[in-house]
Amino acid sequence: MPKPGPFLEACRASRDLWPAWIAELSAETGLSIEYDASGTLLVAHEADEEAHLDKVAHAAAAVGEAAEEIHHDRFREWVPDASPGIRRVLRLLGDHRVDNVQACAVLAAAALAAGVTLNYDVDVERIELLDGGGAEGPGVRIHVRGGAPREADHLVLATGAWSGRIPGLPLLPVRPVRGQALLLQGVEWPWRGCLRSRHGYAVRRGATGLLIGATVEEAGLLAQPTVAGIASLLAFTRHTLPGLDATRLDTLWAGLRPATPDGLPLIGRLPGQPVWIATGHFRNGILLAPWTAREIARQMTGQEPSGEAAGLSPSRFINLPMESEAGSGYTVHS
Amino acid sequence: MPKPGPFLEACRASRDLWPAWIAELSAETGLSIEYDASGTLLVAHEADEEAHLDKVAHAAAAVGEAAEEIHHDRFREWVPDASPGIRRVLRLLGDHRVDNVQACAVLAAAALAAGVTLNYDVDVERIELLDGGGAEGPGVRIHVRGGAPREADHLVLATGAWSGRIPGLPLLPVRPVRGQALLLQGVEWPWRGCLRSRHGYAVRRGATGLLIGATVEEAGLLAQPTVAGIASLLAFTRHTLPGLDATRLDTLWAGLRPATPDGLPLIGRLPGQPVWIATGHFRNGILLAPWTAREIARQMTGQEPSGEAAGLSPSRFINLPMESEAGSGYTVHS
């Protein structure tokens, strides 16, 4: 849980926006997004993990988030495949979950219905900031590989782990941090929420799916499952949920999170340019999606940044003037 | 390595048929099959594994198969990702390999070119042995789900792990034994053959592929990768080839081997019926493919079984008369 402050408030605001956002998106598209408010079960095997639970319970209480101790019998009923070695379980009621794959598909459908043009797999070679760019007239020209340049009045940069590598923009200190995950199928539990220990998490996905995540690795832009990564996820699974040994291992994947030096996203305008930045969300991209959308829309329509956005402006990392050699002087951490 | 005897002779004969068979299939189809005669590197970490290598070396010498000790430096050069803890390496020169996926595709193409009709995913409900079946006239009627029955003079049963479950045929004691495997990509080694320890094997596949196998599990007909199965393959990989920790884990799969009570295949005619059996190959299906094809063709054209086929006749498990209730009285081991 983040420390009290504007970033925690952004996270809580965004979490609270999700249910209404899903309802609105469903009304617009006729498509549903799996949403679950059961919370997270934080489990402890060892004494030091129990101590961690105490810290989390205190932190939750300090910011008014609900947490409750779960009795062993209730836990076994909810999660019959869990290890008998789990000594203590804390339920965090404020941790909700959405199916991120469904959410992206439904968002795309809603955007299309609203007249947005979507282009997939576009390889941007360079962003050109045009003379006189700003509130009036064309502001940017986007050069793409194998296609005609495109011009736009405004640009919202929401390019995730690749955000530090867009030639022609200021060098944003966003680096990729790999996360590997796997999906199991055939898991029949009463518990529909998340389960987490210090070593990983398991989150329900659809009728019988269970997603196991996630590694945190500095591996550059190499988004691939690896021998050691999947082995570590399976070790977590077998330690925490030994009843799943014979369960079907369905899918493996790896993704890249956009990380920043201070762990906070970059939300806001590049001073003097028609470019808004919405990246660097690290592990909070889904959580912060509705708040980020609202915040960027707010700022693009001329309002001041909200109080929650304090400290998230990209200018904290940018030495103005912002002209720079395309791509030079910045090495992705690997 | 099998004990000296007809079955070992069948294995050696089949191995020796492969190169010419590949050449013939390639000439017929224009397609190639990856074939490699580098052999197997049998590695030992522990003292008891070294003792096993002694036994294998003796057994190889006893039947005239070449085996040689490989010096540590040479081994490191061939397999740079191998564990420094490997104490001894024995090379078995008689272990060749083919790409089984390519082999099946090329065989299908050759069969099509020869005028054979291939039907995939046909669900056989029952085999009906027709009156007067035998050398003359229609011998069998094959009832399939959702289609018209088909009649044939002769039937060759080559239905692998499902061979014990074909209603209307004698109850063959063939049971499925699951094997899980995984494929890594991006492995650059001089060594192009197989590498094996007591706990698993790694076999090169294509330009940079490495196939890791395989579990041996009694799990009925449930052909799925599991948490425990893939974890065990990754444990073998990390123990034997720790240099592959960051290597891409590409594909998982599970297959079913047809196992028999005595570990030997079922090759030969059902006495008095127009039905030939070619199943129960367990882990030797690819190895024995050309020999099995030749042997079945030989017997179907009226010749006596070869000496290598001694002891493989399905009649060793069948109490004549062979009429039986469809599917009753036989439980698949699970």
XYZ file of C-alpha atoms in Angstrom:
668
model
C 0.000 0.000 0.000
C 1.432 3.426 -0.905
C 2.221 5.899 1.857
C -0.440 8.485 2.696
C -0.293 11.380 0.251
C -1.477 12.486 -3.175
C -0.450 9.243 -4.924
C -2.426 7.076 -2.485
C -5.360 9.431 -3.020
C -5.052 8.991 -6.799
C -5.077 5.190 -6.336
C -8.124 5.291 -4.075
C -9.956 7.732 -6.331
C -9.250 5.500 -9.308
C -10.368 2.331 -7.528
C -13.606 4.077 -6.600
C -14.142 5.174 -10.204
C -14.015 1.617 -11.577
C -17.561 0.347 -10.824
C -19.285 3.331 -12.403
C -16.840 3.262 -15.321
C -17.589 -0.394 -15.982
C -21.327 0.298 -15.828
C -20.943 3.135 -18.322
C -18.723 1.127 -20.671
C -21.135 -1.795 -20.521
C -24.072 0.465 -21.307
C -22.180 1.945 -24.272
C -20.921 -1.334 -25.716
C -23.161 -4.110 -24.398
C -19.980 -5.855 -23.217
C -19.196 -6.827 -19.655
C -15.997 -6.603 -17.618
C -15.435 -9.028 -14.761
C -15.187 -7.002 -11.563
C -14.795 -8.441 -8.096
C -14.741 -6.695 -4.734
C -13.940 -9.715 -2.529
C -10.584 -8.247 -1.652
C -7.156 -9.781 -1.135
C -6.225 -12.564 1.261
C -2.709 -11.817 2.478
C -1.219 -15.048 3.821
C 1.757 -15.712 6.094
C 3.745 -18.937 6.397
C 6.679 -17.746 8.486
C 7.142 -15.550 11.523
C 8.587 -12.687 9.483
C 5.619 -12.861 7.137
C 3.341 -12.576 10.153
C 5.220 -9.465 11.153
C 4.639 -8.100 7.644
C 0.892 -8.728 8.087
C 0.983 -6.622 11.237
C 2.603 -3.787 9.317
C 0.021 -4.005 6.545
C -2.860 -4.103 9.040
C -1.496 -0.975 10.725
C -0.952 0.842 7.456
C -4.508 -0.004 6.351
C -5.975 1.212 9.618
C -3.953 4.430 9.398
C -5.577 5.368 6.079
C -9.036 4.019 6.877
C -8.914 0.932 4.666
C -10.739 -2.122 6.010
C -8.735 -5.221 6.970
C -9.871 -8.261 8.940
C -8.266 -11.398 10.344
C -9.655 -14.547 8.704
C -10.067 -17.666 10.796
C -8.287 -20.761 9.565
C -11.489 -22.769 9.008
C -13.071 -20.040 6.927
C -9.884 -19.707 4.877
C -9.727 -23.470 4.187
C -13.334 -23.361 3.038
C -12.673 -20.459 0.689
C -9.337 -21.758 -0.636
C -9.321 -25.562 -0.261
C -6.014 -25.926 -2.135
C -4.060 -23.743 0.296
C -1.139 -25.036 2.321
C -1.873 -26.244 5.869
C 1.341 -24.395 6.771
C -0.312 -20.992 6.381
C -0.426 -19.565 9.907
C -2.322 -16.350 9.496
C -4.562 -14.679 6.918
C -5.438 -11.004 6.633
C -8.222 -9.886 4.326
C -7.836 -6.490 2.695
C -11.325 -5.489 1.650
C -10.292 -2.480 -0.401
C -8.372 -4.527 -2.997
C -10.719 -5.039 -5.915
C -9.955 -6.676 -9.232
C -10.957 -6.344 -12.880
C -10.169 -8.614 -15.799
C -7.574 -6.474 -17.583
C -7.898 -8.297 -20.909
C -11.638 -7.745 -20.975
C -11.184 -4.143 -19.840
C -8.839 -3.341 -22.740
C -11.145 -5.007 -25.273
C -14.197 -3.169 -23.990
C -12.336 0.152 -23.890
C -11.314 -0.351 -27.504
C -14.914 -1.098 -28.466
C -16.152 1.994 -26.638
C -13.501 4.149 -28.296
C -14.448 2.836 -31.736
C -18.129 3.505 -31.047
C -17.193 7.064 -30.052
C -15.536 7.627 -33.448
C -11.930 7.089 -32.402
C -9.568 5.568 -34.971
C -7.416 2.818 -33.518
C -4.151 1.786 -35.151
C -2.470 -1.305 -33.778
C 1.215 -2.177 -34.017
C 2.287 1.199 -35.305
C 6.009 1.705 -35.072
C 6.659 5.371 -34.277
C 9.990 6.547 -35.640
C 9.920 10.120 -34.423
C 7.693 12.804 -32.964
C 8.187 16.211 -34.548
C 7.121 19.222 -32.497
C 5.898 21.747 -35.052
C 6.703 25.457 -35.005
C 3.895 27.320 -33.404
C 2.622 24.146 -31.843
C 0.462 24.719 -28.841
C -3.137 25.520 -28.245
C -3.787 26.550 -31.873
C -3.130 24.707 -35.110
C -1.326 21.441 -35.740
C 1.041 20.776 -32.896
C 2.852 17.553 -33.674
C 3.788 15.417 -36.648
C 4.144 11.683 -35.984
C 6.499 9.810 -38.280
C 5.678 6.108 -38.495
C 7.585 3.294 -40.118
C 6.263 2.391 -43.534
C 3.505 4.990 -43.648
C 2.666 8.627 -44.203
C 3.279 11.040 -41.310
C 0.244 11.959 -39.229
C -0.423 15.364 -37.732
C -2.338 16.210 -34.595
C -3.192 19.228 -32.471
C -2.452 17.304 -29.310
C -0.528 14.217 -28.394
C -1.143 12.009 -25.370
C 1.837 9.781 -24.790
C 0.587 6.559 -23.209
C 3.236 4.195 -24.523
C 4.027 2.286 -21.362
C 7.439 0.670 -21.106
C 8.484 2.168 -24.452
C 7.876 5.758 -23.314
C 11.550 6.450 -22.729
C 12.418 5.571 -26.290
C 10.370 7.887 -28.494
C 12.796 9.966 -30.564
C 11.948 13.642 -30.701
C 10.431 13.824 -27.232
C 12.286 14.719 -24.052
C 14.087 11.782 -22.577
C 11.648 10.341 -20.072
C 13.280 8.119 -17.452
C 10.892 5.230 -18.032
C 12.428 1.786 -18.127
C 10.854 -1.636 -18.755
C 10.556 -4.036 -15.811
C 9.554 -7.491 -16.909
C 6.776 -9.427 -15.248
C 6.073 -13.062 -16.027
C 2.789 -14.722 -15.197
C 0.960 -17.948 -15.864
C -2.636 -19.050 -16.047
C -4.031 -22.223 -14.502
C -7.411 -23.691 -15.467
C -9.852 -25.854 -13.562
C -9.615 -24.189 -10.154
C -12.903 -24.534 -8.253
C -12.873 -22.329 -5.169
C -15.520 -20.361 -3.333
C -12.976 -17.526 -3.048
C -13.234 -15.186 -6.041
C -10.694 -12.536 -5.092
C -6.924 -12.315 -4.855
C -4.511 -14.256 -2.636
C -1.055 -12.919 -1.943
C 2.107 -13.672 -0.024
C 5.481 -11.996 -0.013
C 6.499 -14.294 -2.896
C 3.679 -13.829 -5.376
C -0.037 -13.632 -5.901
C -2.874 -15.724 -7.263
C -5.912 -13.981 -8.676
C -9.115 -15.581 -9.951
C -9.826 -15.073 -13.619
C -13.161 -16.119 -15.104
C -15.032 -19.287 -14.153
C -12.141 -21.612 -13.242
C -9.011 -19.638 -14.109
C -6.293 -18.665 -11.682
C -3.589 -16.236 -12.707
C -0.259 -16.604 -10.893
C 2.057 -13.642 -10.905
C 4.433 -12.025 -11.152
C 8.169 -11.721 -11.456
C 9.865 -8.305 -11.241
C 12.932 -8.317 -13.501
C 15.282 -5.855 -15.109
C 15.639 -7.483 -18.515
C 15.376 -4.644 -20.992
C 12.689 -4.972 -23.643
C 12.899 -8.768 -23.773
C 9.286 -9.711 -23.041
C 9.552 -13.473 -22.816
C 8.795 -16.135 -20.214
C 12.007 -17.745 -18.993
C 13.107 -20.935 -17.306
C 13.939 -19.211 -14.000
C 10.904 -16.916 -14.045
C 8.304 -19.617 -14.581
C 10.130 -21.900 -12.146
C 9.825 -19.210 -9.451
C 6.087 -18.783 -10.099
C 5.557 -22.542 -9.899
C 7.586 -22.666 -6.665
C 5.296 -20.007 -5.172
C 2.252 -21.953 -6.377
C 3.424 -25.264 -4.940
C 4.410 -23.689 -1.621
C 1.226 -21.688 -1.122
C -1.339 -23.821 -2.963
C -0.046 -27.415 -2.965
C -3.512 -28.714 -3.827
C -2.993 -27.399 -7.365
C -0.169 -29.795 -8.290
C -2.285 -31.668 -10.838
C -3.993 -28.519 -12.130
C -3.659 -27.598 -15.780
C -0.949 -25.090 -16.656
C -2.630 -23.290 -19.513
C -0.725 -20.203 -20.642
C 2.544 -18.420 -19.950
C 3.330 -14.857 -20.750
C 5.565 -11.928 -20.001
C 4.909 -8.212 -20.091
C 6.835 -5.023 -19.512
C 5.891 -2.515 -16.845
C 6.890 1.137 -17.240
C 8.968 2.021 -14.179
C 10.279 5.402 -13.078
C 13.132 6.363 -10.748
C 10.796 7.434 -7.919
C 8.165 4.749 -8.490
C 5.459 7.277 -9.372
C 3.761 7.746 -12.731
C 4.315 10.642 -15.088
C 1.007 12.471 -15.509
C 0.771 15.915 -17.036
C 1.749 18.287 -19.793
C 5.190 18.910 -21.178
C 5.488 22.639 -20.426
C 4.962 24.713 -23.560
C 4.269 21.726 -25.815
C 1.005 20.205 -27.067
C 2.039 16.919 -25.474
C 0.480 15.256 -22.445
C 2.244 12.396 -20.735
C 0.417 9.436 -19.176
C 2.938 6.728 -18.453
C 5.219 5.254 -15.796
C 2.385 3.505 -13.927
C 4.609 0.501 -13.117
C 2.321 -2.103 -11.490
C -0.665 0.247 -11.150
C -1.683 0.757 -14.770
C -5.057 -0.967 -14.545
C -5.847 0.478 -11.133
C -5.041 4.016 -12.271
C -6.640 3.849 -15.732
C -9.919 5.714 -15.043
C -8.274 8.329 -12.834
C -5.510 8.876 -15.409
C -8.045 9.289 -18.202
C -10.015 11.790 -16.143
C -6.919 13.686 -15.073
C -5.475 13.977 -18.589
C -8.883 15.071 -19.954
C -9.107 17.651 -17.175
C -5.703 19.104 -17.946
C -6.239 19.027 -21.719
C -9.423 21.063 -21.323
C -7.524 23.790 -19.574
C -8.158 23.001 -15.933
C -5.470 22.957 -13.311
C -4.057 19.560 -12.283
C -6.010 18.007 -9.411
C -4.501 17.794 -5.938
C -4.049 14.038 -6.437
C -1.769 14.772 -9.397
C 0.618 16.770 -7.233
C 4.110 15.402 -7.585
C 3.299 13.408 -10.729
C 4.173 16.030 -13.355
C 6.768 14.782 -15.864
C 8.615 18.062 -15.496
C 10.170 16.711 -12.296
C 12.527 14.694 -14.489
C 13.022 16.996 -17.430
C 15.725 19.604 -17.744
C 14.286 22.336 -19.897
C 14.914 23.285 -22.672
C 13.664 19.945 -23.915
C 15.335 19.671 -27.312
C 17.485 16.579 -27.380
C 19.237 14.228 -29.744
C 16.869 11.445 -30.689
C 17.467 8.550 -28.353
C 20.971 9.522 -27.335
C 22.277 9.805 -23.835
C 19.796 7.424 -22.317
C 20.441 3.785 -21.628
C 17.634 1.479 -20.647
C 18.464 -0.252 -17.415
C 18.983 -3.939 -18.156
C 18.811 -49.664 -23.370
C 16.655 -52.803 -23.781
C 18.115 -56.175 -22.863
C 19.612 -58.275 -25.634
C 16.894 -60.124 -27.505
C 14.374 -59.722 -30.318
C 13.041 -56.385 -29.054
C 16.502 -54.820 -28.956
C 17.040 -56.165 -32.474
C 13.777 -54.536 -33.604
C 14.950 -51.210 -32.106
C 18.351 -51.428 -33.793
C 16.857 -52.498 -37.104
C 14.439 -49.579 -36.956
C 17.128 -47.080 -36.056
C 19.164 -48.293 -39.009
C 16.158 -47.925 -41.330
C 15.652 -44.238 -40.547
C 18.309 -42.577 -42.781
C 17.227 -44.407 -45.927
C 13.573 -43.871 -45.060
C 14.115 -40.125 -44.664
C 15.944 -40.024 -47.985
C 13.084 -41.847 -49.677
C 10.401 -39.680 -48.082
C 12.317 -36.543 -49.025
C 12.644 -37.729 -52.609
C 8.908 -38.456 -52.750
C 7.724 -35.225 -51.133
C 10.498 -32.672 -51.514
C 10.280 -32.144 -47.735
C 13.106 -32.652 -45.282
C 13.184 -34.239 -41.828
C 15.827 -33.117 -39.327
C 17.990 -36.116 -38.517
C 21.015 -36.078 -36.264
C 23.477 -38.848 -35.442
C 25.551 -37.027 -32.808
C 24.317 -39.391 -30.124
C 23.366 -38.885 -26.500
C 25.505 -37.368 -23.759
C 24.638 -39.209 -20.568
C 25.684 -37.027 -17.626
C 26.258 -37.827 -13.958
C 26.173 -35.379 -11.049
C 26.239 -37.812 -8.134
C 28.145 -40.973 -7.242
C 25.127 -43.200 -7.867
C 24.657 -41.598 -11.272
C 28.282 -42.413 -12.056
C 27.567 -46.020 -11.129
C 24.611 -45.932 -13.544
C 26.953 -44.721 -16.300
C 29.163 -47.752 -15.657
C 26.173 -50.029 -16.080
C 25.150 -48.316 -19.309
C 28.702 -48.487 -20.680
C 28.835 -52.218 -19.929
C 25.424 -52.865 -21.450
C 26.416 -50.952 -24.595
C 29.673 -52.876 -24.917
C 27.824 -56.179 -24.440
C 25.627 -55.543 -27.489
C 28.281 -53.856 -29.623
C 26.978 -50.286 -29.333
C 29.647 -47.588 -29.258
C 30.090 -45.526 -26.093
C 32.922 -43.181 -25.175
C 33.947 -41.129 -22.172
C 33.879 -37.387 -22.890
C 36.498 -35.163 -21.287
C 35.194 -32.286 -19.208
C 36.717 -29.579 -21.429
C 35.209 -31.018 -24.565
C 31.822 -31.307 -22.852
C 31.928 -27.653 -21.696
C 32.726 -26.595 -25.228
C 29.814 -28.579 -26.662
C 27.284 -27.632 -23.947
C 28.382 -24.296 -22.460
C 25.224 -24.018 -20.325
C 25.862 -27.256 -18.438
C 26.385 -27.388 -14.694
C 29.994 -27.335 -13.437
C 28.806 -30.023 -10.995
C 28.586 -32.645 -13.742
C 31.345 -35.150 -12.881
C 31.248 -37.550 -15.772
C 29.862 -37.717 -19.304
C 29.328 -40.806 -21.430
C 28.538 -40.436 -25.113
C 26.276 -43.060 -26.659
C 26.920 -42.879 -30.362
C 24.061 -45.138 -31.378
C 21.331 -42.776 -30.124
C 20.130 -40.798 -33.120
C 17.278 -38.342 -33.278
C 14.635 -37.157 -35.726
C 12.226 -34.259 -35.472
C 9.010 -36.156 -34.767
C 6.726 -33.282 -35.754
C 8.422 -32.971 -39.144
C 8.428 -36.753 -39.550
C 4.662 -36.987 -39.031
C 3.978 -34.115 -41.430
C 6.211 -35.583 -44.130
C 4.708 -39.049 -43.680
C 1.236 -37.568 -44.117
C 2.363 -35.786 -47.283
C 3.900 -38.991 -48.665
C 0.754 -40.952 -47.866
C -1.428 -38.373 -49.609
C 0.847 -38.440 -52.655
C 0.503 -42.235 -52.718
C -3.290 -41.958 -52.906
C -4.080 -42.589 -49.242
C -7.124 -40.832 -47.764
C -6.411 -39.259 -44.388
C -9.204 -38.446 -41.946
C -8.278 -36.448 -38.867
C -10.106 -36.373 -35.553
C -12.404 -39.248 -36.384
C -14.135 -40.607 -33.324
C -14.516 -44.379 -33.769
C -17.559 -45.718 -31.928
C -17.182 -49.393 -32.732
C -15.387 -51.857 -34.973
C -17.644 -54.543 -36.407
C -15.956 -57.751 -37.517
C -17.988 -58.952 -40.482
C -19.010 -62.546 -41.113
C -16.611 -64.166 -43.496
C -14.035 -61.523 -42.744
C -10.535 -62.608 -43.528
C -8.426 -62.795 -46.593
C -11.425 -62.477 -48.946
C -14.199 -59.916 -49.050
C -15.009 -57.030 -46.733
C -13.597 -57.738 -43.325
C -14.533 -54.906 -41.007
C -17.088 -52.159 -40.686
C -15.974 -49.040 -38.813
C -18.711 -47.057 -37.114
C -17.757 -43.424 -36.580
C -19.485 -40.695 -34.656
C -21.581 -38.439 -36.856
C -20.806 -40.176 -40.155
C -21.598 -43.127 -42.359
C -19.935 -46.446 -41.487
C -16.859 -47.345 -43.527
C -15.931 -50.811 -44.663
C -12.483 -52.231 -45.280
C -10.874 -55.530 -46.183
C -8.181 -55.015 -43.591
C -7.737 -52.913 -40.518
C -4.445 -51.797 -39.007
C -4.985 -50.587 -35.476
C -2.404 -47.905 -34.741
C -4.362 -45.856 -32.233
C -1.702 -45.337 -29.603
C -2.839 -44.679 -26.064
C -6.493 -45.125 -27.068
C -5.932 -48.676 -28.373
C -7.386 -50.298 -25.270
C -10.660 -48.480 -25.718
C -11.959 -49.430 -29.153
C -15.300 -51.166 -28.693
C -15.721 -54.303 -30.747
C -12.069 -55.328 -30.684
C -10.476 -57.639 -28.156
C -9.549 -55.823 -25.004
C -5.946 -54.818 -25.489
C -4.111 -54.003 -22.250
C -2.845 -50.646 -23.499
C -3.019 -47.766 -21.039
C -2.094 -44.090 -21.413
C 1.018 -42.837 -19.626
C 1.254 -39.079 -19.718
C 4.434 -37.293 -20.696
C 4.874 -33.549 -20.322
C 7.541 -31.637 -22.176
C 8.543 -28.071 -22.870
C 10.399 -26.261 -25.600
C 13.049 -23.597 -25.038
C 14.205 -21.203 -27.752
C 17.449 -19.369 -28.279
C 19.881 -22.099 -27.270
C 23.184 -21.736 -29.132
C 25.328 -24.829 -28.615
C 27.808 -26.692 -30.761
C 26.215 -29.923 -29.489
C 23.330 -30.976 -31.762
C 22.322 -34.253 -30.128
C 20.620 -35.332 -26.953
C 21.695 -34.852 -23.328
C 20.275 -37.031 -20.610
C 20.492 -37.660 -16.890
C 18.499 -39.904 -14.604
C 16.019 -37.047 -14.149
C 15.233 -36.011 -17.695
C 16.567 -35.239 -21.129
C 17.257 -32.254 -23.340
C 17.224 -32.726 -27.092
C 18.066 -30.160 -29.751
C 15.224 -29.198 -32.044
C 15.823 -27.024 -35.087
C 18.196 -24.069 -35.180
C 18.011 -22.865 -31.557
C 15.327 -25.044 -29.975
C 15.829 -27.343 -27.011
C 13.124 -29.769 -26.015
C 13.069 -30.758 -22.331
C 11.308 -33.984 -21.399
C 9.605 -35.840 -20.067
C 7.414 -36.794 -17.148
C 6.067 -40.354 -16.841
C 2.654 -40.209 -15.179
C -0.367 -42.407 -14.712
C -3.105 -39.824 -15.247
C -5.634 -41.523 -17.485
C -6.475 -39.749 -20.717
C -5.934 -36.273 -19.262
C -3.329 -34.877 -21.679
C -2.512 -31.563 -20.050
C 0.599 -29.865 -18.679
C 0.360 -29.472 -14.911
C 1.909 -27.360 -12.184
C 3.926 -30.254 -10.726
C 4.923 -31.720 -14.094
C 6.323 -28.520 -15.578
C 7.934 -27.650 -12.238
C 9.814 -30.969 -12.325
C 11.044 -30.367 -15.893
C 12.238 -26.891 -14.948
C 13.980 -28.305 -11.868
C 15.843 -30.772 -14.098
C 16.723 -27.951 -16.493
C 18.033 -25.658 -13.757
C 20.031 -28.434 -12.113
C 21.625 -29.781 -15.286
C 21.769 -26.649 -17.467
C 21.856 -23.631 -15.129
C 23.121 -21.436 -17.958
C 19.605 -21.530 -19.424
C 17.923 -19.618 -16.593
C 17.201 -16.592 -18.783
C 16.315 -18.663 -21.845
C 12.887 -18.312 -23.387
C 10.289 -20.873 -22.322
C 8.344 -21.186 -25.545
C 5.801 -24.013 -25.488
C 4.401 -26.555 -23.056
C 2.612 -29.724 -23.959
C 1.528 -33.118 -22.775
C 1.047 -36.340 -24.683
C -0.067 -39.873 -23.932
C 2.157 -42.883 -24.510
C 0.602 -46.295 -25.101
C 2.004 -48.587 -22.405
C 1.610 -52.357 -22.027
C 1.980 -54.651 -19.005
C 5.317 -56.082 -20.195
C 6.665 -52.875 -21.705
C 6.755 -54.309 -25.221
C 4.660 -53.223 -28.197
C 1.827 -55.204 -29.713
C 2.751 -56.034 -33.307
C 0.900 -58.615 -35.361
C -2.383 -60.061 -36.495
C -5.379 -60.891 -34.389
C -5.615 -64.616 -35.147
C -8.401 -65.361 -37.607
C -9.395 -61.714 -38.077
C -8.561 -59.168 -40.782
C -7.072 -56.936 -38.115
C -3.415 -56.107 -37.565
C -2.268 -54.449 -34.380
C 0.542 -51.877 -34.244
C 0.434 -50.181 -30.883
C 1.836 -50.219 -27.349
C 5.168 -48.641 -28.350
C 5.337 -46.639 -25.094
C 8.374 -44.322 -25.458
C 9.670 -45.955 -28.644
C 7.017 -44.967 -31.172
C 9.227 -42.762 -33.319
C 12.212 -45.076 -33.067
C 10.152 -48.110 -34.114
C 8.063 -46.403 -36.820
C 9.883 -47.662 -39.949
C 10.423 -51.162 -38.583
C 6.762 -51.377 -37.498
C 5.589 -50.256 -40.929
C 7.807 -52.824 -42.604
C 6.790 -55.597 -40.232
C 3.055 -54.974 -40.565
C 3.357 -54.772 -44.358
C 5.315 -58.026 -44.314
C 2.684 -59.836 -42.282
C -0.216 -58.358 -44.260
C 1.274 -59.657 -47.473
C 1.284 -63.173 -46.101
C 4.850 -63.546 -44.897
C 5.725 -64.950 -41.519
C 6.578 -62.517 -38.736
C 10.271 -61.666 -38.633
C 12.487 -62.973 -35.856
C 12.610 -59.472 -34.388
C 8.821 -59.620 -33.917
C 9.075 -62.684 -31.714
C 7.319 -62.064 -28.435
C 5.465 -58.990 -29.733
C 2.308 -60.682 -31.011
C -0.847 -59.249 -29.397
C -2.097 -62.787 -28.836
C 0.100 -62.966 -25.740
C -2.526 -60.894 -23.957
C -5.696 -62.130 -25.591
C -7.775 -65.055 -24.398
C -9.301 -66.598 -27.460
C -12.118 -66.709 -28.488
C -11.879 -62.990 -28.908
C -15.530 -62.003 -28.807
C -16.096 -59.608 -25.940
C -18.549 -57.087 -24.649
C -17.689 -53.698 -26.027
C -15.535 -51.967 -23.498
C -16.590 -54.013 -20.517
C -14.329 -55.759 -18.055
C -11.349 -53.531 -18.661
C -10.356 -50.589 -16.594
C -7.712 -48.222 -17.821
C -5.024 -47.802 -15.191
C -5.237 -44.284 -13.873
